[in-house]
Amino acid sequence: MYKKFEMELAGRTLRIDVDRVAKQANGAVLMHYGDTTVLCTATASEKPREGIDFFPLSVEYNERLYSVGKIPGGFNKREGKASENAILTCRVIDRPMRPLFPKDYRNDVTLENLVLSVDQDCSPELTAMLGAAIATSISDIPFDGPISTTQVGLVDGEFVFNPTAAQKEASDMALTVASTKEKVIMIEAGANEVPERQMIDAIFAAHELNQQVIAFIDTIVAECGKEKHAYESCAVPEELFEAIKEIVPPAAMEEAVFTDEKQVREENIRQITEKLEEAFAEKEEWLAVLGEAVYQYQKKTVRKMILKDHKRPDGRAIDQIRPLAAETDLIPRVHGSAMFTRGQTQICTITTLAPLAEAQRLDGLDESETSKRYMHHYNFPSYSVGETRPSRGPGRREIGHGALAERALVPVLPSESEFPYAIRTVSETFESNGSTSQASICASSMSLMAAGVPIKAAVAGISAGLVTGDTDDDYLVLTDIQGLEDFFGDMDFKVAGTHKGITAIQMDIKIHGLTRPIIEEAIAATKKARTYILDEVMNKTIGEPRPEVGEFAPKIIQMQIDPQKIGDVVGQRGKTINAIIEQTGVKIDITDDGNVSICGTEASAMEEARKLITIIVTDFEAGQVLEGKVVSIKEFGAFLEFAPGKEGMVHISKISKERINHVEDVLTLGDVVKVVCLGKDKMGRISFSMKDVAE
């Protein structure tokens, strides 16, 4: 026997089965939203992990292609590493839930979400977000929930909650909002330049719907919830803090952290730590948590300086942006490049253009997304923060930052018909001290313009921070937070957009949610800063896209042919099109509707390919003058090839005005000659003449 709970959510039935499967997990629910089915489990270790100073939470979102009736592609017919969508979903589940676990909890916790079935109108990602929160809430794992998550679309100016596949396709916004009973705890958004006021209204419309779901979850917890288990606290002893303050008074710690040079501050803290290690050499239990104690001492110092004294560690005003700089074309031979610097954060973005055939193919659960032509990748090497570690490829953070920048720039990209290229931007982090993801948006926007991509408007990004006191009204919003303010503050509120409106939002917080006044103030602060960056830095560096792509970028000629003629251009087993490619050295893409893209770097070769395709798709008509190469000689005439796969014959009597006895008297294999089409002969065959060309 199992318990079943149901509610209507955005016009579809949400059903939760408890105690039906996975009973050995601390908490498990089988989620059903429409025909989408996701198994969500929450499991915790019995004891804390030793030797760590953080909460070890792992979130997994496992996509199974059987859920959409597919077998994985490639040689290995098994799901491989997590897709980009799966990684981004893990991050969206993690961000609102992590702040709600106890700060001194060190037991390993794993939230597993297994996608079993997908109804394209009921998001499996949303279902997993709800399921992870419910599984944790009914478990015995300490958790200050529940929370709920809602997706919002904007269709014809109206908000749509948990949109269907068709509504997503038509939507000007993809907003995800997670809430506790009182506050908003997570925001993720991509939008087509949506005004700030409309975005705020959408956030709190979602927050209201979340309250209905939370009330529903409360009924499940009341009936099925387990008593939360006791755990071994890893909090720093209060007597250790008192001992530290005697050796390092608050004024000394304030002096140590009050600098805009990250390396200087880290050296100051290193010296303080060494001093404390010597002082507590005989107290092993204190040495085990000394690093965490110094971290918390720094945190309290920085927060007090900001909130009470309005002093930031680098001396800036609360709404002041660090020094800015920008330049383009610093990397030779690439298709486009730009660098954006904000304080000790520096990003260089390189743009590469390619034929549409090089767009990324996607093999995922969303049937509406099978490929994407714009790819943004973000790299974060250890040298950018003055550290050393081996490179093991992009982690979840890098993938998340790349996706955020990609989401911010997609709304301003030209359509395929306007600009028939696949586009890749790669943001290389040269230096990092806070909000590199937003710097990568600025650098990428300029890099695209430098590459000649006709984007609709420049996009800039900036991050706002937050320090809160004891009440909801005791807070301070900071513009352009650096790394220290991110580590010790309560929020990293990233907003990207144009002059017209917002294109992307990502909000991370460490507290139990934000009130409406805080969100409104943060969005207003980022709007002001974004406008300054656009007007005073980016537009002065490159004000508009270059009129054409650069010297080393591929050029593309587009032409339209009759879809019925596609087979003639391709030829049997691709023989004809491959012959054109080999002859001219270009790349050719043909869509099902007859749109042909010819890509190359030499104009003459591209024009030659266009000419050959035109000949292939054009029916022979009387009076048409053509140029062909002799490919075969017979007693009765010669066969000419006008384009790969397109041939015609000149009868011996039509070769010369004078009588000739042998075709070889005038023509040899390989000769290129002009002929005129005479139309069809009595047998219905197309006839050509060399001797009548002049006429």
PDB file of N, CA and C in Angstrom, residues 379 390-396 398:
ATOM      1  N   ASN A 379      35.529  29.210 -19.913  1.00  0.00           N
ATOM      2  CA  ASN A 379      36.644  28.486 -19.298  1.00  0.00           C
ATOM      3  C   ASN A 379      37.197  29.273 -18.116  1.00  0.00           C
ATOM      4  N   PRO A 390      45.412  20.832 -11.914  1.00  0.00           N
ATOM      5  CA  PRO A 390      45.324  20.297 -13.282  1.00  0.00           C
ATOM      6  C   PRO A 390      43.962  20.584 -13.898  1.00  0.00           C
ATOM      7  N   SER A 391      43.953  20.766 -15.208  1.00  0.00           N
ATOM      8  CA  SER A 391      42.689  21.003 -15.917  1.00  0.00           C
ATOM      9  C   SER A 391      42.020  19.675 -16.220  1.00  0.00           C
ATOM     10  N   ARG A 392      40.784  19.537 -15.789  1.00  0.00           N
ATOM     11  CA  ARG A 392      40.027  18.303 -16.027  1.00  0.00           C
ATOM     12  C   ARG A 392      38.774  18.560 -16.865  1.00  0.00           C
ATOM     13  N   GLY A 393      38.815  19.613 -17.651  1.00  0.00           N
ATOM     14  CA  GLY A 393      37.644  19.952 -18.446  1.00  0.00           C
ATOM     15  C   GLY A 393      36.671  20.791 -17.646  1.00  0.00           C
ATOM     16  N   PRO A 394      35.622  21.289 -18.291  1.00  0.00           N
ATOM     17  CA  PRO A 394      34.682  22.195 -17.615  1.00  0.00           C
ATOM     18  C   PRO A 394      33.888  21.487 -16.521  1.00  0.00           C
ATOM     19  N   GLY A 395      33.780  22.150 -15.379  1.00  0.00           N
ATOM     20  CA  GLY A 395      32.941  21.640 -14.301  1.00  0.00           C
ATOM     21  C   GLY A 395      31.541  22.226 -14.406  1.00  0.00           C
ATOM     22  N   ARG A 396      30.711  21.927 -13.417  1.00  0.00           N
ATOM     23  CA  ARG A 396      29.326  22.401 -13.450  1.00  0.00           C
ATOM     24  C   ARG A 396      29.248  23.922 -13.417  1.00  0.00           C
ATOM     25  N   GLU A 398      31.473  26.076 -14.676  1.00  0.00           N
ATOM     26  CA  GLU A 398      31.815  26.604 -16.001  1.00  0.00           C
ATOM     27  C   GLU A 398      30.669  26.412 -16.983  1.00  0.00           C
TER      28      GLU A 398
END
